[in-house]
Amino acid sequence: MSQLSLVFFTVLAQSAVGLFISLGLVEMLARPNEQVMTRSFMAVFVLLAIGAIASVTHLSQPLRMFNVMFGVAHASPLSLEIVALSLFGGAGVVYTAMRLFGIAPGLQKLVLPVAMVLGIVLILAIAKVYTLATVPTWNSNWTTFQFLMTAAVVGPLAAAALLRFQSVDLGAVQVLADKALATTVLMTMAISLVGYVGYLFWLGQLPVAVNPLAMLSYGQMLAMVRMVLLVGGVLMFAVSAMRGGSCGYQAATSFVMVLVSEFMGRAFFYDIYLSAGSGM
Amino acid sequence: MAQMGFYVDTSKCTGCKTCQLSCKDKNTLPVGVNWRRVYEYAGGDWVQHEDGTFSNDVFAYYVSVSCNHCAQPACAKACPTGAMHKREEDGLVVVNDQVCVGCRYCEMACPYGAPQFNPEKKVMSKCDGCYERVAQGEQPVCVESCPLRALEFGPIDELRARYGSRADVAPLPDPKLTDPSLIIGTCRNTRLTGDTTGKIENPQEV
């Protein structure tokens, strides 16, 4: 649990991207009630703001936080991550404000997909920060995969919870969106689980001085609890969605279970840090 | 630009840690912050011979490591502020503590454990090659204090011409990662980078 600030920042930022993209897809494919969607899009920035605050608490000199822009000159991955965060946050806020104030509906159709793509760019930029050649336990595409999957499993559940709480205003679209989100999250959960097992196998056979899986006394228990929370959370929502349920609290519980599962997975990721210098 | 660097002769080093302490003293480093560290790398086992007798092949040696002022410093590349930078005039990697935000990303990236967080100043700190002493014609304090004369400091090209360019010695990482300005003089027990027969025996100290 060495990097809790970063655990919260990365998971919440990625979850915000997942939520934004999920809502974006619902908006583009189902065209639901405008006010419901505007309120839902606002929730993205609550997640993102909590994540941003967590990232600032990671700095020992928070008052100097704008210094991180100097690194853009030499393409420091951390600086580029902040740029990507600003671009996604900026585009997302602009889109949501345009919805809120009814500005240029035609242009909104362009800003939405641009912001969704910038969300993916943000996740790739966060992954780039940790794919360091000098840290063999992080230096692989598994890092990118895990970060993308956080967005892919948390996003649809967060969107489902938000829409269920506003189901009265959504009408027939609610059941459709609920089932579509449930199908999506079932698929992404399957990919995430298979990938997680692959990642653990990859970690176990790394040619490094210390076996990464033997580094943490709680590693096996954490992996198990993480998987139980992920599967349990997703199934609880999916079963209810397939039966036509619309309980917001149930979806919110699923969202929290999966979010906690991602926090646990990310804490494991940070604790598995191993330098190329045999733990120097 | 003359790139400056260190030569560490493991055949002379006895692990007395005078270099580590003199550096700590000169730079008034708090507990837990050691710009120079002396790694004790050891291993070995009992070996059974054909006649049924046993003997051991135990080995141990010391590697004194500070910042290696790499040609491709992973810390400076990672630093989001530019506080961690390479000096034009001598290639020494130093921190501008007025700019550093204390994100500790350089610490994550460096495979030698060189950048270290100073909890009193709340910024990163590291070996600066004693550039102020060097400018006055003196040697870095670690080099001058070594009672075994196991350390040398100077233009890395000159040191390489004299001692070769070996830096792939366990427990150090593969030098290809950052191209360190470091040469390791080997001893009879030397194991190369990637060795799994030994381990760092003093992890709490370093």
Coordinates of C-alpha atoms in Angstrom, one line a residue:
Chain A
M1 CA 0.0 0.0 0.0
S2 CA 2.9 2.3 -0.8
Q3 CA 1.3 4.6 -3.3
L4 CA -2.3 5.1 -2.2
S5 CA -2.5 8.6 -3.8
L6 CA -1.6 7.1 -7.2
V7 CA -3.9 4.1 -6.7
F8 CA -6.8 6.5 -6.2
F9 CA -5.7 8.9 -9.0
T10 CA -5.2 6.3 -11.7
V11 CA -8.2 4.2 -10.9
L12 CA -10.6 7.2 -10.6
A13 CA -9.2 8.9 -13.7
Q14 CA -9.6 5.7 -15.7
S15 CA -13.1 5.1 -14.3
A16 CA -14.0 8.6 -15.3
V17 CA -12.9 7.9 -18.8
G18 CA -14.9 4.6 -18.8
L19 CA -18.0 6.4 -17.5
F20 CA -17.7 9.1 -20.1
I21 CA -17.3 6.7 -23.0
S22 CA -20.1 4.5 -21.7
L23 CA -22.4 7.5 -21.4
G24 CA -21.2 8.7 -24.8
L25 CA -22.1 5.4 -26.4
V26 CA -25.6 5.5 -24.8
E27 CA -26.1 9.0 -26.0
M28 CA -25.0 8.2 -29.5
L29 CA -26.9 4.9 -29.9
A30 CA -30.0 5.4 -27.8
R31 CA -30.5 9.2 -27.7
P32 CA -32.2 9.2 -24.2
N33 CA -33.6 12.1 -22.2
E34 CA -31.4 15.1 -22.6
Q35 CA -31.5 16.3 -19.0
V36 CA -30.8 12.9 -17.6
M37 CA -27.7 12.5 -19.7
T38 CA -26.4 16.0 -18.9
R39 CA -26.7 15.3 -15.2
S40 CA -25.0 11.9 -15.7
F41 CA -22.1 13.5 -17.7
M42 CA -21.5 15.9 -14.8
A43 CA -20.8 12.8 -12.6
V44 CA -17.7 12.1 -14.7
F45 CA -16.1 15.3 -13.4
V46 CA -16.8 14.4 -9.8
L47 CA -14.7 11.2 -10.3
L48 CA -12.1 13.1 -12.2
A49 CA -11.9 15.9 -9.7
I50 CA -11.4 13.4 -6.8
G51 CA -8.7 11.7 -8.8
A52 CA -7.0 15.0 -9.5
I53 CA -7.0 15.9 -5.8
A54 CA -5.5 12.5 -5.0
S55 CA -2.8 13.1 -7.6
V56 CA -1.9 16.4 -6.0
T57 CA -1.7 14.8 -2.5
H58 CA 1.1 12.6 -4.1
L59 CA 3.3 15.7 -4.5
S60 CA 5.5 16.6 -1.5
Q61 CA 5.4 20.3 -2.7
P62 CA 1.8 20.7 -3.9
L63 CA 2.1 24.5 -4.2
R64 CA 4.6 23.9 -7.0
M65 CA 2.3 21.6 -9.0
F66 CA 2.3 23.7 -12.1
N67 CA 6.1 23.0 -12.4
V68 CA 5.1 19.6 -13.9
M69 CA 4.4 21.4 -17.2
F70 CA 8.1 22.2 -17.6
G71 CA 8.7 18.5 -18.4
V72 CA 6.7 18.8 -21.6
A73 CA 9.8 20.2 -23.2
H74 CA 11.7 16.9 -22.8
A75 CA 8.5 14.8 -23.2
S76 CA 8.5 13.5 -19.6
P77 CA 5.7 10.9 -19.5
L78 CA 4.3 12.4 -16.3
S79 CA 4.1 15.8 -17.9
L80 CA 2.4 14.4 -20.9
E81 CA 0.0 12.5 -18.6
I82 CA -1.1 15.9 -17.1
V83 CA -1.5 17.4 -20.6
A84 CA -3.6 14.4 -21.6
L85 CA -5.7 14.8 -18.4
S86 CA -6.2 18.5 -19.1
L87 CA -7.2 17.8 -22.7
F88 CA -9.7 15.1 -21.7
G89 CA -11.1 17.1 -18.8
G90 CA -11.3 20.2 -20.9
A91 CA -13.0 18.5 -23.8
G92 CA -15.4 16.7 -21.4
V93 CA -16.3 19.9 -19.6
V94 CA -16.8 21.8 -22.8
Y95 CA -19.1 19.1 -24.1
T96 CA -21.1 19.0 -20.8
A97 CA -21.4 22.8 -20.7
M98 CA -22.6 22.8 -24.3
R99 CA -25.3 20.3 -23.3
L100 CA -26.2 22.2 -20.2
F101 CA -26.6 25.5 -21.9
G102 CA -27.9 24.1 -25.2
I103 CA -25.0 25.5 -27.3
A104 CA -24.5 24.4 -30.9
P105 CA -26.2 20.9 -30.8
G106 CA -24.6 20.1 -34.2
L107 CA -21.1 20.8 -32.9
Q108 CA -21.8 18.7 -29.7
K109 CA -22.0 15.6 -32.0
L110 CA -18.4 16.3 -33.0
V111 CA -17.1 17.3 -29.5
L112 CA -18.4 14.1 -27.9
P113 CA -16.4 11.6 -29.9
V114 CA -13.3 13.8 -29.8
A115 CA -13.6 13.8 -25.9
M116 CA -14.1 10.1 -25.9
V117 CA -10.9 9.5 -28.0
L118 CA -9.0 11.9 -25.7
G119 CA -10.1 9.7 -22.8
I120 CA -8.4 6.8 -24.4
V121 CA -5.4 9.0 -25.0
L122 CA -5.3 9.8 -21.3
I123 CA -5.3 6.1 -20.3
L124 CA -2.5 5.4 -22.8
A125 CA -0.6 8.4 -21.4
I126 CA -1.0 7.1 -17.8
A127 CA 0.2 3.7 -18.9
K128 CA 3.2 5.3 -20.6
V129 CA 4.3 6.7 -17.2
Y130 CA 4.7 3.2 -15.8
T131 CA 6.1 1.3 -18.7
L132 CA 9.7 2.1 -17.6
A133 CA 12.5 0.0 -19.1
T134 CA 14.2 0.1 -15.6
V135 CA 11.2 -1.5 -13.9
P136 CA 10.8 -5.0 -15.3
T137 CA 7.6 -5.7 -13.4
W138 CA 5.8 -2.8 -15.1
N139 CA 7.5 -2.7 -18.4
S140 CA 5.0 -4.5 -20.6
N141 CA 1.7 -4.1 -22.4
W142 CA 0.0 -5.7 -19.4
T143 CA 0.2 -2.3 -17.7
T144 CA -1.7 -0.7 -20.6
F145 CA -4.1 -3.6 -20.7
Q146 CA -4.9 -3.3 -17.0
F147 CA -5.4 0.4 -17.1
L148 CA -7.8 0.1 -20.1
M149 CA -9.7 -2.7 -18.4
T150 CA -10.3 -0.5 -15.3
A151 CA -12.2 1.9 -17.6
A152 CA -13.9 -1.0 -19.4
V153 CA -15.4 -2.6 -16.2
V154 CA -16.0 0.4 -14.0
G155 CA -17.4 2.7 -16.7
P156 CA -20.5 0.7 -17.8
L157 CA -21.4 0.0 -14.1
A158 CA -21.1 3.6 -13.1
A159 CA -23.2 4.6 -16.1
A160 CA -25.8 1.9 -15.3
A161 CA -26.1 3.1 -11.7
L162 CA -26.5 6.8 -12.8
L163 CA -29.2 5.9 -15.3
R164 CA -31.1 3.6 -13.0
F165 CA -31.4 6.4 -10.4
Q166 CA -33.0 8.5 -13.1
S167 CA -35.1 5.6 -14.7
V168 CA -38.4 7.5 -14.2
D169 CA -37.3 10.1 -16.8
L170 CA -35.8 7.6 -19.2
G171 CA -38.8 5.4 -20.1
A172 CA -38.3 2.6 -22.5
V173 CA -34.7 3.6 -23.2
Q174 CA -33.7 2.7 -19.6
V175 CA -34.3 -1.1 -20.1
L176 CA -32.5 -1.0 -23.4
A177 CA -29.5 0.9 -22.0
D178 CA -29.4 -1.3 -18.9
K179 CA -29.2 -4.5 -20.9
A180 CA -26.6 -3.0 -23.3
L181 CA -24.4 -1.9 -20.4
A182 CA -24.8 -5.3 -18.7
T183 CA -23.8 -7.1 -21.9
T184 CA -20.8 -4.8 -22.3
V185 CA -19.6 -5.2 -18.7
L186 CA -20.0 -9.0 -18.9
M187 CA -17.7 -9.1 -21.9
T188 CA -15.2 -6.7 -20.5
M189 CA -15.2 -8.6 -17.2
A190 CA -14.4 -11.8 -19.1
I191 CA -11.5 -10.1 -20.9
S192 CA -10.3 -8.5 -17.8
L193 CA -10.2 -11.8 -15.8
V194 CA -8.5 -13.8 -18.6
G195 CA -5.9 -10.9 -18.9
Y196 CA -5.4 -10.8 -15.1
V197 CA -4.5 -14.5 -15.0
G198 CA -2.2 -14.0 -18.0
Y199 CA -0.6 -11.0 -16.2
L200 CA 0.0 -13.1 -13.1
F201 CA 1.6 -15.9 -15.1
W202 CA 3.8 -13.3 -16.9
L203 CA 4.9 -11.9 -13.6
G204 CA 5.7 -15.3 -12.2
Q205 CA 8.2 -16.1 -15.1
L206 CA 10.0 -12.8 -15.3
P207 CA 13.8 -13.2 -15.3
V208 CA 14.5 -11.0 -12.3
A209 CA 16.5 -11.6 -9.1
V210 CA 13.4 -11.8 -6.9
N211 CA 10.2 -13.6 -7.7
P212 CA 7.6 -10.8 -7.8
L213 CA 4.8 -13.0 -6.7
A214 CA 6.8 -14.0 -3.6
M215 CA 7.4 -10.3 -2.7
L216 CA 4.0 -9.7 -1.1
S217 CA 2.7 -11.8 1.8
Y218 CA -0.8 -10.8 1.0
G219 CA -0.6 -11.1 -2.8
Q220 CA -2.6 -14.4 -3.2
M221 CA -5.3 -13.3 -0.8
L222 CA -5.6 -9.9 -2.5
A223 CA -5.8 -11.5 -6.0
M224 CA -8.6 -13.8 -4.8
V225 CA -10.7 -11.2 -3.1
R226 CA -10.2 -8.9 -6.1
M227 CA -11.6 -11.5 -8.5
V228 CA -14.5 -12.3 -6.2
L229 CA -15.5 -8.6 -5.9
L230 CA -15.1 -8.1 -9.7
V231 CA -17.2 -11.2 -10.6
G232 CA -19.7 -10.7 -7.8
G233 CA -20.2 -7.1 -8.6
V234 CA -20.7 -7.6 -12.3
L235 CA -22.9 -10.6 -12.0
M236 CA -25.1 -8.9 -9.4
F237 CA -25.8 -6.1 -11.8
A238 CA -26.0 -8.3 -15.0
V239 CA -28.5 -10.8 -13.6
S240 CA -30.7 -8.0 -12.4
A241 CA -30.4 -6.2 -15.8
M242 CA -31.3 -9.3 -17.7
R243 CA -34.4 -9.7 -15.6
G244 CA -35.4 -6.1 -16.3
G245 CA -34.6 -4.8 -12.8
S246 CA -34.0 -1.1 -12.3
C247 CA -32.8 -0.7 -8.7
G248 CA -30.3 2.1 -8.6
Y249 CA -28.9 1.0 -5.2
Q250 CA -28.2 -2.4 -6.6
A251 CA -26.2 -1.1 -9.5
A252 CA -24.4 1.4 -7.2
T253 CA -23.4 -1.5 -5.0
S254 CA -22.0 -3.3 -8.0
F255 CA -20.2 -0.2 -9.0
V256 CA -18.6 0.1 -5.6
M257 CA -17.6 -3.6 -5.5
V258 CA -15.9 -3.4 -8.8
L259 CA -14.3 0.0 -8.0
V260 CA -12.9 -1.5 -4.8
S261 CA -11.7 -4.5 -6.8
E262 CA -9.8 -2.2 -9.1
F263 CA -8.3 -0.3 -6.2
M264 CA -7.0 -3.6 -4.9
G265 CA -5.6 -4.6 -8.2
R266 CA -3.9 -1.2 -8.6
A267 CA -2.4 -1.4 -5.0
F268 CA -1.0 -4.8 -6.0
F269 CA 0.4 -3.2 -9.2
Y270 CA 2.3 -0.5 -7.3
D271 CA 3.5 -2.9 -4.6
I272 CA 4.9 -5.2 -7.2
Y273 CA 7.4 -2.5 -8.2
L274 CA 10.8 -4.0 -8.7
S275 CA 13.8 -2.1 -10.0
A276 CA 16.1 -3.6 -12.6
G277 CA 18.9 -3.2 -10.0
S278 CA 17.9 -6.3 -8.1
G279 CA 15.9 -4.2 -5.6
M280 CA 18.7 -1.7 -5.1
Chain B
M1 CA 31.7 18.5 -22.3
A2 CA 33.9 16.2 -20.3
Q3 CA 31.6 13.6 -18.7
M4 CA 32.8 12.9 -15.2
G5 CA 32.3 9.5 -13.5
F6 CA 33.5 7.1 -10.8
Y7 CA 35.7 4.1 -10.8
V8 CA 35.0 1.6 -8.0
D9 CA 37.6 -1.2 -7.3
T10 CA 35.8 -4.1 -5.6
S11 CA 39.1 -5.9 -5.1
K12 CA 40.2 -3.1 -2.7
C13 CA 36.8 -2.2 -1.0
T14 CA 36.4 -3.8 2.4
G15 CA 32.9 -2.5 3.0
C16 CA 34.0 -0.1 5.8
K17 CA 31.5 2.5 4.6
T18 CA 33.7 5.5 5.2
C19 CA 32.7 6.8 1.8
Q20 CA 29.0 6.5 2.8
L21 CA 29.5 8.3 6.1
S22 CA 31.8 11.0 4.9
C23 CA 29.2 11.8 2.2
K24 CA 26.4 11.8 4.7
D25 CA 28.4 14.1 7.0
K26 CA 29.4 16.5 4.3
N27 CA 25.9 16.9 3.0
T28 CA 24.1 16.7 6.4
L29 CA 21.8 13.9 5.2
P30 CA 19.0 12.8 7.4
V31 CA 18.5 9.3 8.7
G32 CA 17.6 7.0 5.8
V33 CA 19.1 9.2 3.1
N34 CA 22.4 7.8 1.8
W35 CA 23.7 9.3 -1.4
R36 CA 26.5 6.7 -1.4
R37 CA 25.6 3.2 -0.4
V38 CA 27.8 0.1 0.0
Y39 CA 26.1 -3.1 -1.1
E40 CA 27.3 -6.4 0.3
Y41 CA 26.7 -9.0 -2.4
A42 CA 27.2 -12.5 -1.2
G43 CA 26.2 -16.1 -1.9
G44 CA 27.4 -19.7 -2.1
D45 CA 26.5 -23.1 -0.9
W46 CA 27.8 -26.4 0.2
V47 CA 29.2 -28.4 -2.7
Q48 CA 29.4 -32.2 -2.6
H49 CA 32.4 -33.8 -4.2
E50 CA 32.8 -37.2 -5.9
D51 CA 34.4 -38.7 -2.8
G52 CA 31.4 -37.7 -0.7
T53 CA 33.1 -34.8 1.1
F54 CA 31.7 -31.3 1.2
S55 CA 33.3 -27.9 0.8
N56 CA 31.7 -24.5 0.4
D57 CA 31.9 -22.0 -2.4
V58 CA 30.8 -19.0 -0.3
F59 CA 31.7 -15.6 -1.8
A60 CA 31.2 -12.0 -0.9
Y61 CA 32.2 -8.6 -2.1
Y62 CA 31.3 -5.0 -1.7
V63 CA 30.1 -2.5 -4.3
S64 CA 30.1 1.2 -3.4
V65 CA 27.5 3.0 -5.5
S66 CA 26.3 6.6 -5.6
C67 CA 24.7 8.3 -8.6
N68 CA 26.5 7.2 -11.7
H69 CA 25.7 10.4 -13.6
C70 CA 24.5 8.3 -16.5
A71 CA 24.8 9.3 -20.2
Q72 CA 21.1 8.5 -20.5
P73 CA 19.8 9.2 -17.0
A74 CA 16.4 7.5 -16.5
C75 CA 15.7 10.0 -13.6
A76 CA 16.1 13.1 -15.7
K77 CA 14.1 11.6 -18.5
A78 CA 11.3 10.8 -16.1
C79 CA 11.4 14.1 -14.1
P80 CA 8.2 16.1 -15.0
T81 CA 9.7 19.5 -13.9
G82 CA 13.3 19.4 -15.3
A83 CA 14.5 19.8 -11.7
M84 CA 16.6 16.7 -12.2
H85 CA 19.0 17.7 -14.9
K86 CA 22.4 17.0 -16.4
R87 CA 24.9 19.8 -16.1
E88 CA 26.4 20.9 -19.5
E89 CA 29.9 21.5 -18.1
D90 CA 30.6 18.1 -16.5
G91 CA 27.7 15.8 -17.2
L92 CA 26.9 15.5 -13.5
V93 CA 23.2 14.9 -12.8
V94 CA 21.9 17.3 -10.1
V95 CA 18.5 18.4 -8.6
N96 CA 17.3 21.9 -8.6
D97 CA 15.5 21.8 -5.3
Q98 CA 13.7 25.0 -5.9
V99 CA 11.9 23.5 -8.8
C100 CA 11.4 19.8 -7.7
V101 CA 7.8 19.0 -6.7
G102 CA 8.7 15.8 -4.8
C103 CA 6.7 13.5 -7.0
R104 CA 9.4 10.8 -6.6
Y105 CA 9.0 9.7 -10.2
C106 CA 12.8 9.9 -10.6
E107 CA 13.2 7.5 -7.7
M108 CA 10.9 5.0 -9.4
A109 CA 12.8 5.3 -12.7
C110 CA 16.5 5.1 -11.5
P111 CA 17.7 1.4 -11.3
Y112 CA 20.6 2.4 -9.0
G113 CA 18.6 4.0 -6.2
A114 CA 20.4 7.3 -6.6
P115 CA 17.6 9.9 -6.3
Q116 CA 16.4 9.8 -2.7
F117 CA 13.6 11.8 -1.1
N118 CA 14.7 14.2 1.7
P119 CA 11.9 14.2 4.2
E120 CA 13.1 17.4 5.8
K121 CA 13.3 19.4 2.6
K122 CA 10.4 17.5 1.0
V123 CA 12.2 17.4 -2.3
M124 CA 14.5 14.8 -4.1
S125 CA 18.2 14.7 -3.3
K126 CA 21.1 12.9 -4.7
C127 CA 24.9 12.7 -5.2
D128 CA 26.0 15.8 -7.1
G129 CA 29.6 14.6 -7.6
C130 CA 30.7 17.2 -5.1
Y131 CA 30.9 19.6 -8.0
E132 CA 31.7 22.6 -5.8
R133 CA 34.7 20.7 -4.3
V134 CA 35.8 19.5 -7.8
A135 CA 35.6 23.1 -9.1
Q136 CA 38.2 24.0 -6.4
G137 CA 40.5 21.2 -7.6
E138 CA 39.5 18.8 -4.9
Q139 CA 38.1 15.3 -5.2
P140 CA 34.6 14.3 -4.1
V141 CA 34.5 13.6 -0.4
C142 CA 33.8 9.9 -0.8
V143 CA 36.9 9.5 -3.0
E144 CA 39.1 11.4 -0.7
S145 CA 37.9 9.7 2.5
C146 CA 38.3 6.1 1.2
P147 CA 41.0 4.5 3.4
L148 CA 41.6 1.8 0.8
R149 CA 41.8 4.1 -2.2
A150 CA 39.1 2.0 -3.9
L151 CA 37.3 5.0 -5.4
E152 CA 38.4 7.3 -8.2
F153 CA 36.7 10.2 -9.9
G154 CA 37.5 12.0 -13.1
P155 CA 36.7 12.3 -16.8
I156 CA 35.1 8.9 -17.6
D157 CA 37.0 8.6 -20.9
E158 CA 40.3 8.8 -19.1
L159 CA 39.1 6.3 -16.4
R160 CA 37.9 3.9 -19.1
A161 CA 41.2 4.2 -21.0
R162 CA 42.9 3.1 -17.7
Y163 CA 40.5 0.6 -16.3
G164 CA 38.2 -0.6 -19.1
S165 CA 34.5 -0.2 -19.1
R166 CA 33.0 -3.0 -17.1
A167 CA 29.9 -1.9 -15.2
D168 CA 27.7 -5.1 -15.5
V169 CA 28.5 -6.4 -12.1
A170 CA 25.9 -7.9 -9.7
P171 CA 23.9 -6.5 -8.0
L172 CA 24.0 -3.6 -10.5
P173 CA 21.5 -3.5 -13.3
D174 CA 22.3 -3.9 -17.0
P175 CA 24.4 -0.8 -17.9
K176 CA 22.7 -0.7 -21.3
L177 CA 19.6 0.7 -19.5
T178 CA 21.1 4.1 -18.7
D179 CA 24.8 4.0 -19.8
P180 CA 26.2 4.9 -16.4
S181 CA 29.5 6.9 -16.0
L182 CA 30.8 4.1 -13.8
I183 CA 33.5 1.5 -14.1
I184 CA 33.7 -1.5 -11.7
G185 CA 37.1 -3.0 -11.1
T186 CA 36.4 -6.7 -10.5
C187 CA 37.7 -9.0 -7.9
R188 CA 38.1 -12.8 -7.8
N189 CA 34.5 -13.2 -6.5
T190 CA 32.8 -10.9 -9.0
R191 CA 29.5 -12.1 -10.4
L192 CA 28.0 -10.4 -13.4
T193 CA 24.7 -8.6 -13.7
G194 CA 21.8 -11.1 -13.7
D195 CA 23.5 -13.5 -11.3
T196 CA 21.1 -15.4 -9.2
T197 CA 23.6 -17.3 -6.9
G198 CA 24.0 -14.3 -4.6
K199 CA 21.9 -11.6 -3.0
I200 CA 22.3 -8.3 -1.2
E201 CA 23.0 -9.1 2.4
N202 CA 22.5 -5.7 3.9
P203 CA 19.2 -4.5 2.5
Q204 CA 18.3 -2.6 5.6
E205 CA 21.5 -0.5 5.3
V206 CA 21.1 0.5 1.7

